[in-house]
Every structure is written in C-alpha cells, then in structure tokens.
Coordinates of C-alpha atoms and ligand atoms in Angstrom, one line a residue:
M1 CA 16.8 17.5 42.8
T2 CA 16.7 15.6 39.4
E3 CA 19.3 16.8 36.7
Y4 CA 18.4 16.5 33.1
F5 CA 20.5 16.2 30.0
N6 CA 21.1 17.2 26.5
Y7 CA 20.1 14.7 23.9
I8 CA 22.9 14.6 21.2
N9 CA 23.6 11.9 18.7
G10 CA 21.3 9.5 20.4
K11 CA 22.7 10.0 24.0
W12 CA 21.8 11.9 26.9
V13 CA 24.8 13.9 27.8
K14 CA 26.1 16.7 30.0
S15 CA 27.1 20.2 28.7
L16 CA 30.6 20.6 28.1
S17 CA 30.2 23.8 30.0
K18 CA 29.7 21.9 33.4
K19 CA 27.1 24.5 34.3
T20 CA 23.4 24.1 34.8
F21 CA 20.2 26.3 35.3
V22 CA 16.9 25.2 37.1
S23 CA 13.3 25.5 35.9
L24 CA 10.8 26.9 38.5
N25 CA 7.1 26.1 38.7
P26 CA 5.5 29.5 38.3
T27 CA 2.5 28.7 40.9
N28 CA 4.7 28.2 43.9
K29 CA 8.5 29.0 42.7
K30 CA 9.2 25.1 43.5
I31 CA 12.2 23.8 41.5
I32 CA 11.3 21.4 38.7
G33 CA 14.6 20.2 37.8
K34 CA 18.2 21.0 36.9
F35 CA 19.2 21.4 33.3
Q36 CA 22.4 21.8 31.1
R37 CA 23.4 25.6 30.6
S38 CA 25.1 24.6 27.4
N39 CA 27.2 26.6 25.4
K40 CA 28.6 27.1 21.6
Q41 CA 30.8 23.7 21.9
D42 CA 27.5 21.8 22.7
V43 CA 25.6 23.6 19.8
E44 CA 28.8 22.5 17.4
K45 CA 28.2 18.9 18.8
A46 CA 24.7 18.9 18.0
V47 CA 25.0 20.3 14.5
R48 CA 27.7 17.8 13.6
A49 CA 25.7 15.1 14.9
A50 CA 22.8 16.4 12.7
K51 CA 24.8 16.8 9.8
D52 CA 26.1 13.4 10.0
A53 CA 22.5 12.0 10.2
F54 CA 21.2 14.0 7.3
D55 CA 22.2 11.9 4.2
S56 CA 20.7 8.5 5.9
W57 CA 17.6 10.1 7.1
K58 CA 17.3 11.9 3.9
N59 CA 17.3 8.7 1.9
T60 CA 15.0 6.9 4.3
P61 CA 11.6 6.7 2.3
A62 CA 9.1 9.3 3.6
P63 CA 6.5 6.8 4.7
R64 CA 9.0 5.1 6.9
R65 CA 10.0 8.4 8.4
A66 CA 6.3 9.1 9.1
D67 CA 5.9 5.9 10.7
I68 CA 7.8 7.0 13.5
L69 CA 5.8 10.1 13.9
L70 CA 2.8 8.1 14.0
K71 CA 4.3 6.0 16.8
A72 CA 5.1 9.1 18.7
A73 CA 1.4 10.4 18.4
Q74 CA 0.4 7.0 19.9
I75 CA 3.3 7.4 22.7
L76 CA 2.1 11.0 23.5
K77 CA -1.7 9.7 23.8
E78 CA -0.6 7.1 26.4
R79 CA 1.4 9.7 28.3
K80 CA -1.1 12.7 27.5
K81 CA -2.3 12.9 31.3
E82 CA 1.5 12.9 32.6
I83 CA 2.8 15.3 30.1
G84 CA -0.4 17.5 30.2
T85 CA 0.1 17.9 33.8
L86 CA 3.8 18.8 33.4
V87 CA 2.8 21.5 30.9
S88 CA 0.6 22.7 33.7
R89 CA 3.2 22.6 36.5
E90 CA 6.2 23.9 34.3
M91 CA 4.3 26.5 32.2
G92 CA 1.3 27.4 34.4
K93 CA -1.5 27.0 31.9
V94 CA -4.6 25.4 33.6
L95 CA -4.9 21.5 33.3
K96 CA -7.5 21.2 30.6
E97 CA -5.4 23.6 28.5
G98 CA -2.2 21.5 29.6
L99 CA -4.0 18.4 28.1
G100 CA -4.9 20.4 25.0
D101 CA -1.2 21.5 24.4
V102 CA -0.4 17.5 24.3
Q103 CA -3.5 17.0 22.2
E104 CA -2.6 19.6 19.7
A105 CA 1.0 17.9 19.3
I106 CA -1.1 14.5 18.9
D107 CA -3.3 15.8 16.3
F108 CA -0.6 17.2 14.6
F109 CA 1.8 14.2 14.5
E110 CA -1.2 12.1 13.1
Y111 CA -1.8 14.7 10.5
I112 CA 1.6 15.2 9.3
A113 CA 2.5 11.4 9.5
G114 CA 0.0 11.2 6.5
E115 CA 2.2 13.5 4.5
G116 CA 4.7 10.6 4.6
R117 CA 2.6 9.1 1.9
R118 CA 1.7 12.4 0.2
L119 CA 4.3 15.0 0.0
F120 CA 2.5 16.0 -3.2
G121 CA 4.4 17.7 -5.8
R122 CA 2.8 18.9 -9.1
T123 CA 2.8 17.6 -12.7
T124 CA 2.1 20.1 -15.4
P125 CA 2.3 20.2 -19.4
S126 CA 5.5 21.3 -21.1
E127 CA 5.2 24.1 -23.8
L128 CA 7.2 21.4 -25.8
P129 CA 6.3 18.3 -27.3
D130 CA 7.6 15.0 -25.8
K131 CA 8.6 16.7 -22.7
F132 CA 7.4 16.0 -19.0
A133 CA 7.6 18.3 -16.2
M134 CA 7.0 18.0 -12.6
T135 CA 8.1 19.1 -9.0
F136 CA 8.7 17.2 -5.9
H137 CA 9.8 18.3 -2.3
I138 CA 13.5 17.8 -1.1
P139 CA 14.7 18.6 2.5
I140 CA 16.8 21.6 3.4
G141 CA 19.5 20.1 5.7
V142 CA 19.9 20.8 9.5
C143 CA 17.1 22.7 10.9
G144 CA 17.5 25.0 14.0
I145 CA 14.2 24.9 16.0
I146 CA 13.6 27.6 18.5
P147 CA 10.2 27.5 20.0
P148 CA 8.5 29.5 22.6
W149 CA 7.5 28.4 26.3
N150 CA 3.7 29.1 25.8
F151 CA 2.9 25.8 23.9
P152 CA 5.9 23.7 25.0
I153 CA 4.6 20.5 23.3
A154 CA 2.5 21.9 20.5
I155 CA 4.6 24.3 18.9
P156 CA 8.0 22.0 19.1
A157 CA 5.4 19.4 17.2
W158 CA 4.4 22.1 14.8
K159 CA 8.0 22.7 13.8
I160 CA 9.7 19.4 14.3
A161 CA 7.4 16.9 12.9
P162 CA 7.3 18.5 9.3
A163 CA 10.9 19.2 9.4
L164 CA 11.3 15.3 10.1
V165 CA 9.0 14.1 7.8
C166 CA 10.4 16.3 4.9
G167 CA 13.8 14.6 5.4
N168 CA 15.6 17.3 7.6
T169 CA 17.4 16.6 10.8
V170 CA 17.0 18.8 13.7
V171 CA 19.0 20.7 16.7
F172 CA 16.1 21.7 19.0
K173 CA 16.9 24.6 21.5
P174 CA 13.8 24.9 23.7
A175 CA 12.6 27.8 25.7
S176 CA 14.3 28.1 29.1
D177 CA 11.3 28.2 30.9
T178 CA 10.1 24.7 29.9
P179 CA 13.0 22.7 29.5
L180 CA 11.5 19.5 31.0
C181 CA 8.6 19.7 28.6
A182 CA 11.4 19.7 25.9
V183 CA 13.0 16.7 27.6
R184 CA 9.8 14.5 27.7
F185 CA 9.0 15.6 24.0
V186 CA 12.3 14.3 22.9
E187 CA 11.9 11.1 25.0
V188 CA 8.6 10.4 23.1
L189 CA 10.6 10.6 19.5
E190 CA 13.3 8.6 20.9
K191 CA 11.0 5.9 22.0
A192 CA 9.2 5.9 18.7
G193 CA 12.5 4.9 17.2
L194 CA 14.0 8.2 15.7
P195 CA 17.7 7.3 14.5
K196 CA 20.6 8.7 16.2
G197 CA 21.5 12.4 15.4
V198 CA 18.0 13.0 13.6
L199 CA 16.8 15.1 16.5
N200 CA 19.3 16.7 19.0
L201 CA 18.2 18.8 22.2
V202 CA 20.5 21.5 23.5
T203 CA 19.1 23.5 26.6
G204 CA 20.3 26.7 27.7
S205 CA 20.0 30.4 26.9
G206 CA 19.2 32.3 23.8
T207 CA 22.8 34.0 23.9
E208 CA 24.6 31.0 24.6
V209 CA 22.8 28.5 22.5
G210 CA 20.3 30.3 20.4
V211 CA 22.8 32.8 19.0
P212 CA 25.6 30.1 18.1
L213 CA 22.8 28.0 16.4
V214 CA 21.4 30.9 14.4
E215 CA 24.9 31.8 13.1
H216 CA 26.1 28.1 12.5
P217 CA 27.0 27.7 8.9
D218 CA 26.0 24.1 8.8
V219 CA 22.5 25.1 10.0
K220 CA 20.5 25.7 6.9
M221 CA 17.0 27.1 8.3
I222 CA 15.8 28.4 11.6
S223 CA 12.3 28.4 12.6
F224 CA 11.5 30.5 15.4
T225 CA 8.4 31.8 17.4
G226 CA 8.8 34.5 19.9
S227 CA 9.1 38.2 20.3
L228 CA 9.6 40.7 17.3
K229 CA 12.8 41.8 18.7
T230 CA 14.3 38.3 18.7
G231 CA 12.7 37.7 15.1
K232 CA 14.5 40.8 13.8
F233 CA 17.8 39.7 15.0
I234 CA 17.3 36.2 13.5
A235 CA 16.0 37.7 10.2
S236 CA 18.9 40.0 9.7
T237 CA 21.6 37.5 10.8
C238 CA 20.2 34.7 8.5
A239 CA 19.9 37.2 5.7
A240 CA 23.5 37.9 5.7
L241 CA 24.1 34.1 5.6
M242 CA 21.4 33.5 3.0
K243 CA 19.8 31.1 5.4
R244 CA 16.2 30.3 5.2
T245 CA 13.9 31.2 8.2
G246 CA 10.4 30.6 9.5
L247 CA 9.3 33.4 11.7
E248 CA 6.1 33.6 14.0
L249 CA 6.2 36.7 16.0
G250 CA 3.9 39.1 18.0
G251 CA 0.3 39.6 17.9
K252 CA -2.1 42.4 19.2
N253 CA -5.4 40.5 18.1
A254 CA -8.6 42.0 18.2
I255 CA -12.4 40.9 18.6
I256 CA -15.0 43.1 16.8
V257 CA -18.4 43.1 18.5
M258 CA -21.1 44.6 16.5
D259 CA -24.5 45.9 17.6
D260 CA -26.2 42.8 16.2
A261 CA -24.0 40.2 17.7
N262 CA -25.1 37.5 20.0
L263 CA -23.7 39.4 23.0
D264 CA -23.5 36.2 25.5
S265 CA -21.5 34.3 22.8
A266 CA -19.2 37.3 22.2
L267 CA -18.7 37.6 26.0
E268 CA -17.5 34.0 26.3
G269 CA -15.2 34.6 23.3
V270 CA -13.7 37.7 24.6
I271 CA -13.1 36.2 28.2
W272 CA -11.5 32.8 26.6
G273 CA -9.2 34.8 24.2
A274 CA -8.3 37.5 26.7
F275 CA -7.8 35.5 30.0
G276 CA -7.3 31.8 28.7
T277 CA -3.7 30.7 29.2
A278 CA -3.5 34.0 31.2
G279 CA -3.3 35.9 28.1
Q280 CA -0.1 34.2 27.0
R281 CA -0.7 33.2 23.4
C282 CA 0.3 34.8 20.4
T283 CA -3.2 34.8 19.4
A284 CA -4.8 36.2 22.7
T285 CA -7.5 38.8 22.3
S286 CA -5.8 42.0 23.6
R287 CA -8.3 44.3 22.2
V288 CA -12.0 44.2 22.1
I289 CA -13.6 46.7 19.7
V290 CA -17.2 47.3 20.5
H291 CA -20.0 49.2 18.5
E292 CA -20.9 52.3 20.3
K293 CA -24.5 51.4 20.6
I294 CA -23.9 48.5 22.8
Y295 CA -20.5 49.8 24.4
S296 CA -21.8 50.5 27.9
K297 CA -24.0 47.0 28.1
F298 CA -20.8 45.1 26.9
E299 CA -18.6 46.7 29.2
K300 CA -21.0 45.8 32.2
M301 CA -21.2 42.1 31.0
L302 CA -17.4 42.1 30.8
L303 CA -16.8 43.5 34.3
K304 CA -19.2 41.1 36.0
R305 CA -17.9 37.9 34.0
T306 CA -14.3 39.0 34.7
K307 CA -14.9 39.5 38.4
A308 CA -16.0 35.9 38.7
L309 CA -12.8 34.3 37.1
R310 CA -10.7 32.4 39.7
L311 CA -7.2 32.9 39.8
G312 CA -4.7 30.1 41.4
D313 CA -3.4 26.8 41.0
P314 CA -3.5 25.5 37.4
L315 CA -3.9 21.8 38.6
D316 CA -7.1 22.7 40.7
K317 CA -9.8 22.0 38.5
S318 CA -12.0 25.0 39.8
I319 CA -9.4 27.4 38.6
D320 CA -9.9 29.6 35.5
V321 CA -6.7 31.5 35.3
G322 CA -3.0 30.2 36.4
P323 CA 0.0 32.1 36.8
I324 CA 2.6 34.1 34.6
V325 CA 5.4 32.0 33.5
N326 CA 8.2 34.0 35.2
E327 CA 8.9 36.9 37.3
K328 CA 10.3 38.8 34.4
Q329 CA 7.0 38.4 32.2
L330 CA 5.1 39.3 35.3
E331 CA 7.1 42.8 35.7
R332 CA 6.7 43.4 32.2
I333 CA 2.9 43.1 32.2
N334 CA 2.9 45.1 35.3
G335 CA 5.0 47.8 33.5
Y336 CA 2.3 48.2 30.7
V337 CA -0.3 48.3 33.2
I338 CA 1.5 51.2 35.0
L339 CA 2.0 52.9 31.7
G340 CA -1.5 52.5 30.8
K341 CA -2.7 54.1 33.8
M342 CA -0.1 56.9 34.2
K343 CA 0.9 57.7 30.4
D344 CA -2.0 56.5 28.4
K345 CA -4.5 57.6 30.9
A346 CA -6.9 54.8 30.0
K347 CA -9.6 53.9 32.6
L348 CA -8.8 51.0 34.6
L349 CA -11.9 48.8 34.8
I350 CA -10.8 45.8 36.8
G351 CA -7.6 44.3 37.9
G352 CA -4.2 46.0 37.3
C353 CA -2.1 44.5 39.9
K354 CA -0.1 41.4 41.0
Y355 CA -1.9 39.0 43.3
T356 CA -0.8 36.1 45.4
P357 CA -3.5 33.7 45.9
R358 CA -3.5 32.0 49.6
A359 CA -1.0 29.2 49.8
Y360 CA 0.8 30.1 46.7
D361 CA 3.8 32.2 46.3
G362 CA 3.9 32.4 42.5
F363 CA 3.6 34.7 39.7
F364 CA 0.2 35.9 39.5
Y365 CA -1.7 38.8 37.8
K366 CA -5.3 39.6 38.0
P367 CA -7.2 39.7 34.9
T368 CA -7.1 43.3 33.9
I369 CA -9.4 45.6 31.6
F370 CA -8.6 48.9 30.6
S371 CA -11.6 50.9 29.2
N372 CA -12.1 53.9 26.9
V373 CA -8.8 53.1 25.0
T374 CA -7.8 54.6 21.9
K375 CA -5.8 53.3 19.0
E376 CA -3.1 56.0 19.7
M377 CA -2.4 54.6 23.2
T378 CA 0.6 52.3 23.8
I379 CA -1.3 49.7 25.4
A380 CA -3.4 49.4 22.3
K381 CA -0.3 49.1 20.0
E382 CA 2.3 46.8 21.8
E383 CA 2.2 43.2 22.7
I384 CA 1.4 42.7 26.5
F385 CA 1.4 38.9 26.7
G386 CA -0.6 38.7 29.6
P387 CA -4.3 38.9 31.1
V388 CA -4.6 42.5 30.0
L389 CA -7.5 43.5 27.8
C390 CA -8.2 46.9 25.9
L391 CA -11.9 47.8 25.5
M392 CA -12.4 50.3 22.5
K393 CA -15.3 52.0 21.0
A394 CA -16.2 52.0 17.2
K395 CA -19.1 54.2 15.4
D396 CA -19.5 51.4 12.8
L397 CA -17.9 48.6 11.1
D398 CA -15.6 50.7 8.8
D399 CA -14.3 52.3 12.0
A400 CA -13.9 49.2 13.8
I401 CA -12.0 47.7 11.1
E402 CA -9.8 50.6 10.8
I403 CA -9.0 50.4 14.5
C404 CA -8.2 46.6 14.1
N405 CA -5.9 47.2 11.4
S406 CA -4.1 50.2 12.8
I407 CA -1.2 48.0 14.4
E408 CA 1.8 46.7 13.2
Y409 CA 1.0 43.0 14.0
G410 CA -1.3 41.0 11.9
L411 CA -1.8 37.6 13.4
S412 CA -5.4 36.7 14.6
S413 CA -8.7 38.7 14.5
A414 CA -12.5 37.9 15.2
I415 CA -15.8 39.5 14.4
Y416 CA -19.1 38.9 16.3
T417 CA -22.2 39.6 14.2
T418 CA -25.3 38.1 12.8
N419 CA -25.2 40.0 9.6
I420 CA -23.4 38.0 6.9
T421 CA -22.5 41.4 5.1
S422 CA -20.4 42.5 8.0
A423 CA -18.8 39.0 8.3
F424 CA -17.9 39.0 4.8
K425 CA -16.6 42.6 4.9
A426 CA -14.5 42.0 7.8
I427 CA -13.1 38.8 6.3
E428 CA -12.1 40.8 3.3
K429 CA -10.7 44.1 4.9
I430 CA -9.0 43.0 8.1
N431 CA -5.4 42.3 7.5
T432 CA -4.5 39.3 9.6
G433 CA -3.5 35.7 8.9
L434 CA -6.4 34.3 10.7
T435 CA -10.0 35.8 11.0
Y436 CA -12.6 34.1 13.0
V437 CA -16.6 34.7 12.6
N438 CA -18.4 34.3 15.9
S439 CA -15.6 32.7 17.7
S440 CA -12.7 34.0 19.7
T441 CA -9.0 34.8 18.2
I442 CA -7.6 31.7 19.7
G443 CA -8.2 27.9 19.0
S444 CA -6.6 27.3 15.5
E445 CA -6.8 23.5 14.3
V446 CA -3.7 21.8 13.1
H447 CA -4.7 21.0 9.6
L448 CA -5.1 24.5 8.5
P449 CA -2.2 27.0 8.0
F450 CA -1.2 29.3 11.0
G451 CA 0.5 32.7 10.8
G452 CA 0.1 36.3 10.4
T453 CA 0.7 39.3 8.3
K454 CA 3.1 42.5 8.6
H455 CA 5.5 42.2 11.7
T456 CA 3.8 38.9 12.9
G457 CA 6.1 36.9 10.4
N458 CA 7.8 36.8 7.2
G459 CA 5.2 35.2 5.3
T460 CA 5.8 31.5 6.3
R461 CA 2.8 29.5 7.6
E462 CA 3.0 26.7 10.2
A463 CA 1.0 23.7 10.3
G464 CA -1.6 22.6 7.8
W465 CA -0.5 21.7 4.4
S466 CA 1.5 25.0 4.3
C467 CA 4.3 23.9 6.7
L468 CA 5.8 21.6 4.0
N469 CA 6.8 24.6 2.2
E470 CA 8.5 26.1 5.2
F471 CA 10.7 22.8 5.7
S472 CA 11.4 21.9 2.2
E473 CA 12.6 23.0 -1.3
E474 CA 10.5 22.5 -4.3
K475 CA 12.5 20.9 -6.9
T476 CA 11.5 21.2 -10.5
I477 CA 12.3 18.3 -13.1
Y478 CA 12.0 18.4 -16.9
I479 CA 12.3 15.0 -18.8
D480 CA 12.7 15.4 -22.5
Y481 CA 12.1 12.4 -24.4
S482 CA 12.2 13.7 -28.0
G483 CA 15.5 12.4 -28.5
K484 CA 16.7 16.0 -29.8
L485 CA 17.6 19.3 -28.2
Q486 CA 14.3 21.3 -27.7
K487 CA 14.4 24.9 -26.8
A488 CA 11.9 26.6 -24.8
Q489 CA 10.5 30.1 -25.4
G490 CA 10.3 29.4 -29.2
I491 CA 14.1 29.5 -29.7
D492 CA 15.1 27.2 -32.7
Ligands
UN1_501 C1 0.7 30.8 19.9 O1 0.1 31.2 20.9 O2 1.8 30.9 19.6 O3 -4.6 29.1 18.1 C2 0.0 29.6 19.3 C3 -4.3 28.9 19.2 C4 -3.4 27.7 19.4 C5 -2.0 28.0 19.0 C6 -1.4 29.2 19.4 N1 -3.8 26.7 18.7 O4 -4.4 29.7 20.2

C-alpha cells in the first residue's frame, strides 16, 4: 500500500506522530492509500514554514505569483483525466463530474492568474486640494485553508489560488475523505514552481489538525467550507482571537416550479440538482416547491424519471449516481429518511434505503423522494447532504417564495417559469446568495461570486472578483502634495 506524506517547507515528510490513516474508495471499500495522521506539532512546523516564506512571497510581484498559477492550470489540463478519475475513485462522483471538478479548478486558476495583473484598487478624489487618495490590496499573512471532500480539487483551488495571488502563504488541511486528491493538487503547484513554504499540506483529522490550525496565533485567516456546526466553532474561536474567517456552510436549496414552466426542462433541472453528485453538494436541490395546479403531474414525471436513474460504479459511463462518500454520511442520510417516515410522516414516493449494486460493496443510497412535505417538517429544514428530495406544494408564487425562505440557510435557489414578472419577483424576494432562472440550483461558474445569506456563511464570497476581498486587506493611501498641513472635515 502506498504511503503519502505531508508537504512542509518544500519537502514531502512524515508526521511526527508516526501514525497514519487510510483513504477508502466508497464504491468498493478498497484502500486508496495510507496518509499521515498529523498532530499539533506538524501544524506548528507547517505554520512556521508558511510564516518564514511570507515576506519573500509577499514581495514577489503579483504578476510573477500569477505566472505560477497559470502554469498550474496548464499542468492540471495535462493531468485532467488522471486527476478527474482519482476524484471519482476517492470521492465517488461520476466520472464526467470528476472531470468537471478538475475543469472548475483549471478555469479558476486561469481566471485568478489574470488578477496578478489587475488586483485593482481604487483612486478617488480627496476633499482637499493637492491631495491624492487611493487603495490597494495587501496580503493578510498565513491562511489556514480547510476545504470539504465534495469538490476535492475545485474548492481547494477556489481558496488557495486567490490566497496565493494576493501574496499570502498557506497551510492546507484537506478533508480526511479525499487526501490523495489533496496530495495531487499540491504536486501540481509544486511542479508549477511554487517556492518552498508558500503552500504546506498537513493531512489528518479535524480535531488533531484542524483545531490547532484554527487556534494557532500565527494563522491570520481561516477559510472553511463544511457543516454549520464546525463553522460555528471556527467563527467563535476566531472571533476570540480577532482572526479573519471565510465560511461557506450549509444549504437547503429549493427549486420553484410554476404552473407556466416548461415542465420537461424543470424535470431535468430537478433531477440534476437533487441526484447529481448523489446530492452531495452544498448547492444540491433538496426541496422542490411545485405550484398546486401541476403538482400531481410533476410528481408523476419525477417518479418516472427517478426510477430510470442507474446507481453504481462512478467510473462506468452508463451510471448516473455514484456512492455516498463514507459510511458515516450514509448512516446520517438514512437517519434522516427514517425520521422523514416516522416522525415527519411524509409520504415516501421512491427510494428510502441503502442499496448494494451487484459486484460492489460500497456506500450506496437509492435516490429518494418524499412527497406532501410541509415546511414544518425536519426533513424540509435540515441539510441532509445526500440524494433525498422533498416535494412540496405551493398555492401561488408568494406562497412558494415564503416556503423557499422559511429555512435557516440561504445558499442557492431556482425558479422555473416562462413569466418574466414571476422570474423578477423571485430574484428580488428569495433570500439566497445565488438564484437561477430556468436552471438548476447547482452549476455556478468560477468568475462569479459564490456564497450564501443567513446561516450559510458569514457574508464572504468565494470565486469571482469578490474572493480577493476574502484573502486581502484593502489599504488606503493619502498623499498630500500641498506642502502644508491640511485638515479634513473642514477643520482649519
Ligand atoms: C459546493 O457544493 O460546495 O455550483 C460547491 C456548484 C458548483 C460548486 C458547488 N460549481 O454546484
């Protein structure tokens, strides 16, 4: 079995703990590799390396920093098939999505490399004569990056690439379910020519690696994507330490289907949003709110289409839905389904149980739909993060929007309608960070900001132009060339 190492100060090294853990292929429970089960001392070493590398990296001109990111995009392109296949093996999403995960990172590296020659500040007039005013971006320092397992290449890219282009150095603690993807990701940046210490990788658990990283006084910023519970821990720990945070937490995303919608298109959007990536996206469609006039018809269409979905090995091209990432997640999903049946008493339309396709021994869950779900039910409120869809009925658009907004999260939403007034009303009234019209809740593009309202986050946005604000300070400069002391606010 191959053993993989941490990457600290430009070297692949063993953990000081001398302990390891394994990563499993969720399709067949075969071992993918052995990884360092790191501890606080490893974090300490990695933070020190990142701190030591900061000055020189910060002083490297941004276009030169960006050259390395562009090179990384090229290397990722060359390795797309290999790394995309690994994403499918280690995380479990079907191959076309595994390749999409890598493509999202390529797109983003290319996009953000352009920032090396932009990183725009602003110039603005001064209220006084002979005085010049402007801003520019400065780095924050060492950033602790803690991405999730569901986009094991794309989300590390979303976080690490802007941190680097802004001149920060990084300690990367990957998700324990996808450590080999993280090793490959770091290899790409190493090959692209990143100087030692600028990016460090420390594998291991949340408690043994994540917590010491979050608490470390020399780590000035934490960027995390994951559960609301962990997000709250990070927010409160970092608040006490006056540390910056970028948080992307849960979602409970809804698609509204109006009676004037193109139902065939809405059906495809719902199926893709709910069962693509086996529902394991923050942006996954977990509620579909259907106008009462077409409810029964749409329910039948959904049932027929869901029955036809093929569950199995994500590397098999004929498969639509792959496995759940691990046993714990599988049990969590099943727990919610039991709760939906027993406590919420929702009507189980299809699925609702684990499944072992012939020849595999993995963590599979059948695409599941509950019908007649109401907004008071637990399954309509909590994030399940699996292939479970709640079908809900609305009287009209206002009712649908109210149901859509009735939850604590605010990540993504969608409306299918052919009525322009309904579309604009939804855009205005739905309280989420992303709203799609006539498209599913998933499928964001890298050059637009990504993030949510309410408990989905803390107001930061990833990707697009907004990610620069997450990973830099905006410094304001006043230059007075009047030759005398001039006072603002009219004081003479
Ligand atoms: C996530 O699930 O955390 O919009 C991110 C999408 C992807 C990103 C999802 N581009 O579904």
